[in-house]
PDB file of C-alpha atoms in Angstrom:
ATOM      1  CA  MET A 245      -8.910 -15.189 -30.571  1.00  0.00           C
ATOM      2  CA  GLU A 246      -9.774 -11.893 -28.947  1.00  0.00           C
ATOM      3  CA  ALA A 247     -11.897 -12.155 -25.819  1.00  0.00           C
ATOM      4  CA  SER A 248     -15.407 -10.716 -25.864  1.00  0.00           C
ATOM      5  CA  LEU A 249     -16.226  -7.404 -24.233  1.00  0.00           C
ATOM      6  CA  ALA A 250     -18.690  -9.228 -21.976  1.00  0.00           C
ATOM      7  CA  SER A 251     -15.878 -11.417 -20.610  1.00  0.00           C
ATOM      8  CA  TYR A 252     -13.713  -8.398 -19.903  1.00  0.00           C
ATOM      9  CA  GLN A 253     -16.635  -6.779 -18.106  1.00  0.00           C
ATOM     10  CA  ILE A 254     -17.128  -9.838 -15.894  1.00  0.00           C
ATOM     11  CA  ILE A 255     -13.437  -9.771 -14.979  1.00  0.00           C
ATOM     12  CA  ALA A 256     -13.667  -6.030 -14.317  1.00  0.00           C
ATOM     13  CA  ASP A 257     -16.735  -6.530 -12.102  1.00  0.00           C
ATOM     14  CA  LEU A 258     -14.924  -9.229 -10.133  1.00  0.00           C
ATOM     15  CA  LEU A 259     -11.953  -6.926  -9.533  1.00  0.00           C
ATOM     16  CA  ALA A 260     -14.227  -4.063  -8.457  1.00  0.00           C
ATOM     17  CA  GLU A 261     -16.232  -6.299  -6.129  1.00  0.00           C
ATOM     18  CA  ARG A 262     -13.155  -7.702  -4.388  1.00  0.00           C
ATOM     19  CA  THR A 263     -10.934  -4.599  -4.286  1.00  0.00           C
ATOM     20  CA  GLY A 264     -12.882  -1.514  -5.368  1.00  0.00           C
ATOM     21  CA  GLN A 265     -10.457  -0.980  -8.242  1.00  0.00           C
ATOM     22  CA  HIS A 266     -11.829   0.084 -11.614  1.00  0.00           C
ATOM     23  CA  LEU A 267     -10.485  -1.695 -14.686  1.00  0.00           C
ATOM     24  CA  THR A 268     -10.595   1.037 -17.309  1.00  0.00           C
ATOM     25  CA  GLU A 269     -10.560   0.422 -21.043  1.00  0.00           C
ATOM     26  CA  SER A 270      -7.016   1.791 -21.156  1.00  0.00           C
ATOM     27  CA  ARG A 271      -5.892  -1.004 -18.803  1.00  0.00           C
ATOM     28  CA  ARG A 272      -7.768  -3.771 -20.608  1.00  0.00           C
ATOM     29  CA  TRP A 273      -4.811  -4.587 -22.865  1.00  0.00           C
ATOM     30  CA  ARG A 274      -2.796  -5.941 -19.929  1.00  0.00           C
ATOM     31  CA  VAL A 275      -5.436  -8.425 -18.750  1.00  0.00           C
ATOM     32  CA  PRO A 276      -4.274 -11.453 -20.818  1.00  0.00           C
ATOM     33  CA  THR A 277      -0.650 -10.803 -19.876  1.00  0.00           C
ATOM     34  CA  ALA A 278      -1.468 -10.373 -16.193  1.00  0.00           C
ATOM     35  CA  LEU A 279      -3.519 -13.588 -16.228  1.00  0.00           C
ATOM     36  CA  ALA A 280      -0.913 -15.671 -18.066  1.00  0.00           C
ATOM     37  CA  GLY A 281       0.071 -17.505 -14.882  1.00  0.00           C
ATOM     38  CA  VAL A 282      -3.559 -18.283 -14.065  1.00  0.00           C
ATOM     39  CA  PHE A 283      -4.036 -19.631 -17.596  1.00  0.00           C
ATOM     40  CA  ARG A 284      -1.038 -21.953 -17.195  1.00  0.00           C
ATOM     41  CA  ASN A 285      -2.061 -23.166 -13.728  1.00  0.00           C
ATOM     42  CA  HIS A 286      -5.562 -24.124 -14.869  1.00  0.00           C
ATOM     43  CA  ASN A 287      -4.898 -25.079 -18.508  1.00  0.00           C
ATOM     44  CA  ILE A 288      -6.959 -22.148 -19.766  1.00  0.00           C
ATOM     45  CA  ASN A 289      -6.507 -20.680 -23.244  1.00  0.00           C
ATOM     46  CA  ASN A 290      -8.170 -17.269 -23.024  1.00  0.00           C
ATOM     47  CA  VAL A 291     -10.319 -14.875 -21.017  1.00  0.00           C
ATOM     48  CA  ASP A 292     -13.596 -16.262 -22.396  1.00  0.00           C
ATOM     49  CA  GLN A 293     -12.718 -19.751 -21.175  1.00  0.00           C
ATOM     50  CA  LEU A 294     -11.698 -18.363 -17.806  1.00  0.00           C
ATOM     51  CA  VAL A 295     -15.050 -16.599 -17.403  1.00  0.00           C
ATOM     52  CA  CYS A 296     -16.885 -19.826 -18.243  1.00  0.00           C
ATOM     53  CA  LEU A 297     -14.979 -21.642 -15.511  1.00  0.00           C
ATOM     54  CA  LEU A 298     -15.657 -18.872 -13.002  1.00  0.00           C
ATOM     55  CA  ASP A 299     -19.353 -19.104 -13.766  1.00  0.00           C
ATOM     56  CA  GLU A 300     -19.707 -22.856 -13.334  1.00  0.00           C
ATOM     57  CA  PRO A 301     -21.669 -23.553 -10.099  1.00  0.00           C
ATOM     58  CA  ARG A 302     -19.567 -26.616  -9.258  1.00  0.00           C
ATOM     59  CA  ARG A 303     -16.348 -24.614  -9.689  1.00  0.00           C
ATOM     60  CA  ARG A 304     -17.558 -21.921  -7.317  1.00  0.00           C
ATOM     61  CA  SER A 305     -17.225 -24.361  -4.432  1.00  0.00           C
ATOM     62  CA  VAL A 306     -14.659 -26.858  -5.716  1.00  0.00           C
ATOM     63  CA  ASP A 307     -12.296 -24.258  -7.158  1.00  0.00           C
ATOM     64  CA  HIS A 308     -13.139 -21.264  -5.000  1.00  0.00           C
ATOM     65  CA  ASP A 309      -9.564 -19.959  -5.172  1.00  0.00           C
ATOM     66  CA  LEU A 310      -9.735 -19.396  -8.925  1.00  0.00           C
ATOM     67  CA  ALA A 311     -11.498 -16.046  -8.502  1.00  0.00           C
ATOM     68  CA  SER A 312      -8.955 -15.028  -5.864  1.00  0.00           C
ATOM     69  CA  GLU A 313      -6.109 -15.974  -8.205  1.00  0.00           C
ATOM     70  CA  VAL A 314      -7.613 -13.803 -10.916  1.00  0.00           C
ATOM     71  CA  VAL A 315      -7.926 -10.802  -8.612  1.00  0.00           C
ATOM     72  CA  GLU A 316      -4.400 -11.235  -7.238  1.00  0.00           C
ATOM     73  CA  ALA A 317      -2.991 -11.420 -10.762  1.00  0.00           C
ATOM     74  CA  LEU A 318      -4.743  -8.220 -11.857  1.00  0.00           C
ATOM     75  CA  LEU A 319      -3.480  -6.088  -8.979  1.00  0.00           C
ATOM     76  CA  ASN A 320      -0.669  -3.674  -9.784  1.00  0.00           C
ATOM     77  CA  ASN A 321       2.039  -4.359  -7.194  1.00  0.00           C
ATOM     78  CA  GLU A 322       4.668  -2.015  -8.601  1.00  0.00           C
ATOM     79  CA  THR A 323       6.922  -0.684  -5.831  1.00  0.00           C
ATOM     80  CA  TYR A 324      10.547  -0.116  -4.929  1.00  0.00           C
ATOM     81  CA  PHE A 325      12.648   1.278  -2.099  1.00  0.00           C
ATOM     82  CA  PHE A 326      12.410   5.049  -1.497  1.00  0.00           C
ATOM     83  CA  ARG A 327      10.012   5.352  -4.422  1.00  0.00           C
ATOM     84  CA  ASP A 328       9.486   8.846  -5.858  1.00  0.00           C
ATOM     85  CA  LYS A 329      12.479  10.152  -3.928  1.00  0.00           C
ATOM     86  CA  PRO A 330      11.759  13.916  -4.158  1.00  0.00           C
ATOM     87  CA  THR A 331       8.412  13.331  -2.458  1.00  0.00           C
ATOM     88  CA  PHE A 332       9.719  10.660  -0.087  1.00  0.00           C
ATOM     89  CA  ASP A 333      12.599  12.903   1.055  1.00  0.00           C
ATOM     90  CA  GLN A 334      10.057  15.251   2.619  1.00  0.00           C
ATOM     91  CA  ILE A 335       9.471  12.612   5.291  1.00  0.00           C
ATOM     92  CA  PRO A 336      12.910  12.711   7.001  1.00  0.00           C
ATOM     93  CA  ASP A 337      13.622  16.330   6.052  1.00  0.00           C
ATOM     94  CA  ALA A 338      10.399  18.010   7.188  1.00  0.00           C
ATOM     95  CA  ILE A 339       7.523  15.751   8.184  1.00  0.00           C
ATOM     96  CA  LEU A 340       9.150  13.570  10.842  1.00  0.00           C
ATOM     97  CA  PRO A 341      10.831  16.514  12.624  1.00  0.00           C
ATOM     98  CA  GLU A 342       7.470  18.282  12.803  1.00  0.00           C
ATOM     99  CA  ILE A 343       5.669  15.210  14.102  1.00  0.00           C
ATOM    100  CA  ALA A 344       8.491  14.578  16.582  1.00  0.00           C
ATOM    101  CA  SER A 345       8.051  18.021  18.105  1.00  0.00           C
ATOM    102  CA  ARG A 346       4.309  17.415  18.482  1.00  0.00           C
ATOM    103  CA  ARG A 347       4.847  13.993  20.090  1.00  0.00           C
ATOM    104  CA  SER A 348       7.844  14.865  22.264  1.00  0.00           C
ATOM    105  CA  HIS A 349       5.775  14.387  25.447  1.00  0.00           C
ATOM    106  CA  THR A 350       4.716  10.818  24.584  1.00  0.00           C
ATOM    107  CA  LYS A 351       7.628   9.700  22.400  1.00  0.00           C
ATOM    108  CA  ARG A 352       5.250   7.488  20.437  1.00  0.00           C
ATOM    109  CA  LEU A 353       4.865   7.664  16.686  1.00  0.00           C
ATOM    110  CA  SER A 354       2.722   5.528  14.366  1.00  0.00           C
ATOM    111  CA  ILE A 355       2.686   5.349  10.577  1.00  0.00           C
ATOM    112  CA  TRP A 356       0.338   3.497   8.248  1.00  0.00           C
ATOM    113  CA  CYS A 357       1.374   2.579   4.709  1.00  0.00           C
ATOM    114  CA  ALA A 358      -1.833   1.707   2.849  1.00  0.00           C
ATOM    115  CA  GLY A 359      -1.333  -0.315  -0.332  1.00  0.00           C
ATOM    116  CA  CYS A 360       2.188  -1.262   0.732  1.00  0.00           C
ATOM    117  CA  SER A 361       2.583  -4.072  -1.829  1.00  0.00           C
ATOM    118  CA  THR A 362       5.648  -6.237  -1.051  1.00  0.00           C
ATOM    119  CA  GLY A 363       6.815  -3.959   1.753  1.00  0.00           C
ATOM    120  CA  GLN A 364       9.556  -1.801   0.270  1.00  0.00           C
ATOM    121  CA  GLU A 365       7.871   1.434   1.360  1.00  0.00           C
ATOM    122  CA  VAL A 366       7.465   0.198   4.941  1.00  0.00           C
ATOM    123  CA  HIS A 367      11.047  -0.994   5.125  1.00  0.00           C
ATOM    124  CA  SER A 368      12.286   2.265   3.586  1.00  0.00           C
ATOM    125  CA  LEU A 369      10.644   4.133   6.457  1.00  0.00           C
ATOM    126  CA  ALA A 370      12.126   1.728   8.994  1.00  0.00           C
ATOM    127  CA  MET A 371      15.587   2.324   7.527  1.00  0.00           C
ATOM    128  CA  LEU A 372      15.124   6.067   8.027  1.00  0.00           C
ATOM    129  CA  PHE A 373      14.578   5.557  11.739  1.00  0.00           C
ATOM    130  CA  GLU A 374      17.499   3.144  12.021  1.00  0.00           C
ATOM    131  CA  ASP A 375      19.815   5.604  10.251  1.00  0.00           C
ATOM    132  CA  GLN A 376      18.715   8.278  12.760  1.00  0.00           C
ATOM    133  CA  LYS A 377      18.596   5.991  15.790  1.00  0.00           C
ATOM    134  CA  ASP A 378      20.321   8.539  18.061  1.00  0.00           C
ATOM    135  CA  ILE A 379      17.487  10.990  17.390  1.00  0.00           C
ATOM    136  CA  TRP A 380      14.797   8.375  17.977  1.00  0.00           C
ATOM    137  CA  ARG A 381      16.336   6.603  20.964  1.00  0.00           C
ATOM    138  CA  GLY A 382      13.652   6.066  23.609  1.00  0.00           C
ATOM    139  CA  TRP A 383      10.786   6.404  21.129  1.00  0.00           C
ATOM    140  CA  LYS A 384       8.207   3.719  20.392  1.00  0.00           C
ATOM    141  CA  ILE A 385       7.901   3.554  16.616  1.00  0.00           C
ATOM    142  CA  ASP A 386       5.193   1.488  14.928  1.00  0.00           C
ATOM    143  CA  ILE A 387       4.951   1.177  11.139  1.00  0.00           C
ATOM    144  CA  LEU A 388       1.980  -0.760   9.764  1.00  0.00           C
ATOM    145  CA  GLY A 389       1.860  -1.895   6.162  1.00  0.00           C
ATOM    146  CA  THR A 390      -1.417  -3.081   4.632  1.00  0.00           C
ATOM    147  CA  ASP A 391      -2.518  -4.269   1.225  1.00  0.00           C
ATOM    148  CA  VAL A 392      -5.604  -5.885  -0.258  1.00  0.00           C
ATOM    149  CA  SER A 393      -3.424  -8.662  -1.688  1.00  0.00           C
ATOM    150  CA  HIS A 394      -2.707 -11.657   0.524  1.00  0.00           C
ATOM    151  CA  ASN A 395       0.262 -12.670  -1.646  1.00  0.00           C
ATOM    152  CA  VAL A 396       2.184  -9.417  -1.354  1.00  0.00           C
ATOM    153  CA  ILE A 397       1.594  -9.186   2.400  1.00  0.00           C
ATOM    154  CA  ARG A 398       3.077 -12.665   2.767  1.00  0.00           C
ATOM    155  CA  THR A 399       6.157 -11.493   0.842  1.00  0.00           C
ATOM    156  CA  ALA A 400       6.411  -8.287   2.855  1.00  0.00           C
ATOM    157  CA  ARG A 401       6.437 -10.233   6.112  1.00  0.00           C
ATOM    158  CA  THR A 402       9.427 -12.298   4.996  1.00  0.00           C
ATOM    159  CA  GLY A 403      11.534  -9.210   4.267  1.00  0.00           C
ATOM    160  CA  LEU A 404      13.343 -11.255   1.616  1.00  0.00           C
ATOM    161  CA  TYR A 405      14.109  -9.595  -1.722  1.00  0.00           C
ATOM    162  CA  SER A 406      15.862 -10.501  -4.945  1.00  0.00           C
ATOM    163  CA  GLN A 407      19.018  -8.811  -6.226  1.00  0.00           C
ATOM    164  CA  PHE A 408      16.897  -6.869  -8.700  1.00  0.00           C
ATOM    165  CA  GLU A 409      14.485  -5.694  -5.986  1.00  0.00           C
ATOM    166  CA  VAL A 410      17.138  -4.441  -3.561  1.00  0.00           C
ATOM    167  CA  GLN A 411      18.951  -2.587  -6.311  1.00  0.00           C
ATOM    168  CA  ARG A 412      15.833  -0.571  -7.102  1.00  0.00           C
ATOM    169  CA  GLY A 413      16.174   2.520  -4.933  1.00  0.00           C
ATOM    170  CA  LEU A 414      18.985   1.343  -2.634  1.00  0.00           C
ATOM    171  CA  GLY A 415      22.657   2.201  -2.742  1.00  0.00           C
ATOM    172  CA  VAL A 416      25.342  -0.390  -2.004  1.00  0.00           C
ATOM    173  CA  ALA A 417      26.023   1.077   1.444  1.00  0.00           C
ATOM    174  CA  GLN A 418      22.344   0.842   2.376  1.00  0.00           C
ATOM    175  CA  MET A 419      22.144  -2.749   1.165  1.00  0.00           C
ATOM    176  CA  LEU A 420      25.141  -3.805   3.231  1.00  0.00           C
ATOM    177  CA  ARG A 421      23.982  -1.883   6.299  1.00  0.00           C
ATOM    178  CA  HIS A 422      20.424  -3.176   6.397  1.00  0.00           C
ATOM    179  CA  PHE A 423      20.448  -6.528   4.564  1.00  0.00           C
ATOM    180  CA  ASP A 424      22.177  -9.883   4.745  1.00  0.00           C
ATOM    181  CA  GLU A 425      22.880 -11.770   1.540  1.00  0.00           C
ATOM    182  CA  THR A 426      21.548 -15.332   1.683  1.00  0.00           C
ATOM    183  CA  PRO A 427      21.264 -18.184  -0.848  1.00  0.00           C
ATOM    184  CA  ASP A 428      17.595 -17.217  -1.276  1.00  0.00           C
ATOM    185  CA  GLY A 429      18.123 -13.490  -1.714  1.00  0.00           C
ATOM    186  CA  TRP A 430      18.684 -10.388   0.395  1.00  0.00           C
ATOM    187  CA  GLN A 431      17.167 -10.627   3.873  1.00  0.00           C
ATOM    188  CA  ILE A 432      16.362  -7.402   5.685  1.00  0.00           C
ATOM    189  CA  ARG A 433      17.883  -7.367   9.155  1.00  0.00           C
ATOM    190  CA  ASP A 434      15.935  -7.647  12.379  1.00  0.00           C
ATOM    191  CA  HIS A 435      16.891  -4.135  13.515  1.00  0.00           C
ATOM    192  CA  VAL A 436      14.782  -2.820  10.606  1.00  0.00           C
ATOM    193  CA  ARG A 437      11.939  -5.343  10.834  1.00  0.00           C
ATOM    194  CA  SER A 438      11.468  -4.857  14.578  1.00  0.00           C
ATOM    195  CA  ILE A 439       9.360  -1.715  14.162  1.00  0.00           C
ATOM    196  CA  THR A 440       7.273  -2.992  11.249  1.00  0.00           C
ATOM    197  CA  ARG A 441       4.196  -5.182  10.934  1.00  0.00           C
ATOM    198  CA  PHE A 442       1.918  -6.180   8.084  1.00  0.00           C
ATOM    199  CA  GLN A 443      -1.690  -7.238   7.604  1.00  0.00           C
ATOM    200  CA  GLN A 444      -4.160  -7.714   4.783  1.00  0.00           C
ATOM    201  CA  HIS A 445      -6.600  -4.824   4.593  1.00  0.00           C
ATOM    202  CA  ASN A 446      -8.648  -2.902   2.047  1.00  0.00           C
ATOM    203  CA  VAL A 447      -8.521   0.882   2.292  1.00  0.00           C
ATOM    204  CA  LEU A 448     -12.264   0.868   1.561  1.00  0.00           C
ATOM    205  CA  SER A 449     -12.856  -0.909   4.885  1.00  0.00           C
ATOM    206  CA  GLU A 450     -12.820   0.570   8.368  1.00  0.00           C
ATOM    207  CA  PRO A 451      -9.312   1.628   9.482  1.00  0.00           C
ATOM    208  CA  PRO A 452      -7.021  -1.233  10.528  1.00  0.00           C
ATOM    209  CA  SER A 453      -6.571   0.164  14.041  1.00  0.00           C
ATOM    210  CA  ARG A 454      -8.703   2.006  16.559  1.00  0.00           C
ATOM    211  CA  HIS A 455      -5.721   4.258  17.210  1.00  0.00           C
ATOM    212  CA  ARG A 456      -5.016   7.270  15.038  1.00  0.00           C
ATOM    213  CA  PHE A 457      -1.891   7.431  12.876  1.00  0.00           C
ATOM    214  CA  ASP A 458       0.496  10.384  12.883  1.00  0.00           C
ATOM    215  CA  LEU A 459       1.307   9.845   9.211  1.00  0.00           C
ATOM    216  CA  ILE A 460      -0.513   7.846   6.544  1.00  0.00           C
ATOM    217  CA  LEU A 461       1.085   7.035   3.206  1.00  0.00           C
ATOM    218  CA  CYS A 462      -1.475   6.046   0.584  1.00  0.00           C
ATOM    219  CA  ARG A 463       0.507   6.544  -2.580  1.00  0.00           C
ATOM    220  CA  ASN A 464      -0.673   5.486  -6.026  1.00  0.00           C
ATOM    221  CA  VAL A 465      -3.614   3.552  -4.589  1.00  0.00           C
ATOM    222  CA  LEU A 466      -6.525   5.890  -5.279  1.00  0.00           C
ATOM    223  CA  LEU A 467      -5.576   6.164  -8.962  1.00  0.00           C
ATOM    224  CA  TYR A 468      -7.439   2.933  -9.623  1.00  0.00           C
ATOM    225  CA  PHE A 469     -10.710   3.989  -7.959  1.00  0.00           C
ATOM    226  CA  GLU A 470     -13.652   5.764  -9.506  1.00  0.00           C
ATOM    227  CA  ARG A 471     -14.731   9.040  -7.917  1.00  0.00           C
ATOM    228  CA  ASP A 472     -17.412   7.592  -5.592  1.00  0.00           C
ATOM    229  CA  THR A 473     -15.111   4.794  -4.431  1.00  0.00           C
ATOM    230  CA  ARG A 474     -12.299   7.268  -3.897  1.00  0.00           C
ATOM    231  CA  GLU A 475     -14.536   9.328  -1.630  1.00  0.00           C
ATOM    232  CA  ILE A 476     -15.190   6.248   0.521  1.00  0.00           C
ATOM    233  CA  ALA A 477     -11.452   5.717   0.824  1.00  0.00           C
ATOM    234  CA  PHE A 478     -10.914   9.330   1.857  1.00  0.00           C
ATOM    235  CA  ARG A 479     -13.564   9.013   4.563  1.00  0.00           C
ATOM    236  CA  HIS A 480     -11.797   6.002   6.057  1.00  0.00           C
ATOM    237  CA  LEU A 481      -8.409   7.707   5.814  1.00  0.00           C
ATOM    238  CA  ALA A 482      -9.854  10.698   7.636  1.00  0.00           C
ATOM    239  CA  LYS A 483     -11.034   8.404  10.434  1.00  0.00           C
ATOM    240  CA  ALA A 484      -7.558   6.915  10.702  1.00  0.00           C
ATOM    241  CA  VAL A 485      -5.310   9.983  10.750  1.00  0.00           C
ATOM    242  CA  ALA A 486      -4.582  11.944  13.920  1.00  0.00           C
ATOM    243  CA  SER A 487      -6.243  15.331  14.198  1.00  0.00           C
ATOM    244  CA  ASP A 488      -2.845  16.973  13.661  1.00  0.00           C
ATOM    245  CA  GLY A 489      -1.389  14.229  11.479  1.00  0.00           C
ATOM    246  CA  PHE A 490      -0.611  14.056   7.780  1.00  0.00           C
ATOM    247  CA  LEU A 491      -1.720  12.112   4.709  1.00  0.00           C
ATOM    248  CA  MET A 492       0.732  11.620   1.840  1.00  0.00           C
ATOM    249  CA  LEU A 493      -0.597  10.669  -1.600  1.00  0.00           C
ATOM    250  CA  GLY A 494       1.213   9.805  -4.818  1.00  0.00           C
ATOM    251  CA  ALA A 495       2.581  12.466  -7.125  1.00  0.00           C
ATOM    252  CA  GLY A 496      -0.326  12.006  -9.534  1.00  0.00           C
ATOM    253  CA  GLU A 497      -3.034  12.142  -6.863  1.00  0.00           C
ATOM    254  CA  THR A 498      -4.759  14.992  -5.047  1.00  0.00           C
ATOM    255  CA  VAL A 499      -7.585  15.695  -2.623  1.00  0.00           C
ATOM    256  CA  VAL A 500      -8.563  18.873  -4.462  1.00  0.00           C
ATOM    257  CA  GLY A 501     -12.015  18.411  -5.944  1.00  0.00           C
ATOM    258  CA  GLN A 502     -12.142  14.851  -4.591  1.00  0.00           C
ATOM    259  CA  THR A 503     -13.073  15.182  -0.917  1.00  0.00           C
ATOM    260  CA  ARG A 504     -13.868  17.720   1.768  1.00  0.00           C
ATOM    261  CA  ALA A 505     -12.098  15.678   4.430  1.00  0.00           C
ATOM    262  CA  PHE A 506      -8.570  16.890   3.594  1.00  0.00           C
ATOM    263  CA  LYS A 507      -6.806  20.014   2.429  1.00  0.00           C
ATOM    264  CA  PRO A 508      -3.246  20.626   1.195  1.00  0.00           C
ATOM    265  CA  ALA A 509      -0.708  20.998   3.990  1.00  0.00           C
ATOM    266  CA  THR A 510       1.146  24.259   3.313  1.00  0.00           C
ATOM    267  CA  GLN A 511       3.238  24.086   0.134  1.00  0.00           C
ATOM    268  CA  ARG A 512       4.527  20.530   0.470  1.00  0.00           C
ATOM    269  CA  ALA A 513       3.879  18.349  -2.551  1.00  0.00           C
ATOM    270  CA  SER A 514       1.483  15.438  -2.104  1.00  0.00           C
ATOM    271  CA  LEU A 515       0.964  16.174   1.610  1.00  0.00           C
ATOM    272  CA  TYR A 516      -2.454  16.826   3.176  1.00  0.00           C
ATOM    273  CA  GLU A 517      -4.100  17.382   6.544  1.00  0.00           C
ATOM    274  CA  LEU A 518      -7.639  17.217   7.877  1.00  0.00           C
ATOM    275  CA  GLN A 519      -9.885  19.988   6.647  1.00  0.00           C
ATOM    276  CA  ASP A 520     -11.651  20.561   9.964  1.00  0.00           C
ATOM    277  CA  CYS A 521     -10.069  18.800  12.917  1.00  0.00           C
ATOM    278  CA  GLU A 522     -12.994  19.344  15.277  1.00  0.00           C
ATOM    279  CA  SER A 523     -15.503  17.788  12.870  1.00  0.00           C
ATOM    280  CA  GLN A 524     -13.602  14.529  12.582  1.00  0.00           C
ATOM    281  CA  ASN A 525     -14.546  13.283  16.074  1.00  0.00           C
ATOM    282  CA  PRO A 526     -10.924  12.588  17.064  1.00  0.00           C
ATOM    283  CA  VAL A 527     -10.206   9.661  19.356  1.00  0.00           C
ATOM    284  CA  ALA A 528      -7.240   8.888  21.541  1.00  0.00           C
ATOM    285  CA  LEU A 529      -4.059   8.995  19.473  1.00  0.00           C
ATOM    286  CA  HIS A 530      -2.392   6.071  21.176  1.00  0.00           C
ATOM    287  CA  GLY A 531      -3.405   3.375  23.580  1.00  0.00           C
TER     288      GLY A 531
END
């Protein structure tokens, strides 16, 4: 039996309230599939029954995690190593050398990956620095990965991936250089993990650090926000990026017509910088 539109709206409102993401009509078809695990765990048959359980006063306290399970299941956690390679290759080829010249006096560099999912983007960046360790010797590198989902952050912290996951975006040489094969999967080595950290965070909240980031990657996150919500996210990203730092969005995202906080950075695809550095009230870049 097809679920009622009212039930879908309640699920959509729950997702928006918890994450800011907008469940469009075009994404409605995937709701039953995404919630299949929740249905099995709670012996639920359909979305209408799920909504009834969510609305029961006694369940709100006794089964508080049900709503969280629903939200977690609806989040799109698609990611893989070195995703969107033409765009990602700008980082080692052009962006990092430019930032390095600007930070040569402090030898400190910080990167924030917002919406990092299970951590492949963060670990891809860490592998770049390890592969160029002679260039970055003596530098303090800090790469922070955040996501609204508690489940994916827990996975990211383990640095443990399946055969399928490590094969997405990685060559054999990279796998053998940066991972150890274990009975449980492929474990990323400590020399990569040492410059990474993860925490749960919503990009619609205040920045996760009082220090500014030299580079922020927020790729394929804003696609799921409505215009007003997206503007809130841009304001927080503007607070978080260094006055001379960069913001990288996904290939299908742009700041043009979306915010006054950022402008395109020269001719590089998906790369942006603050519109007016002096108006952003910059704070100390590093502690």
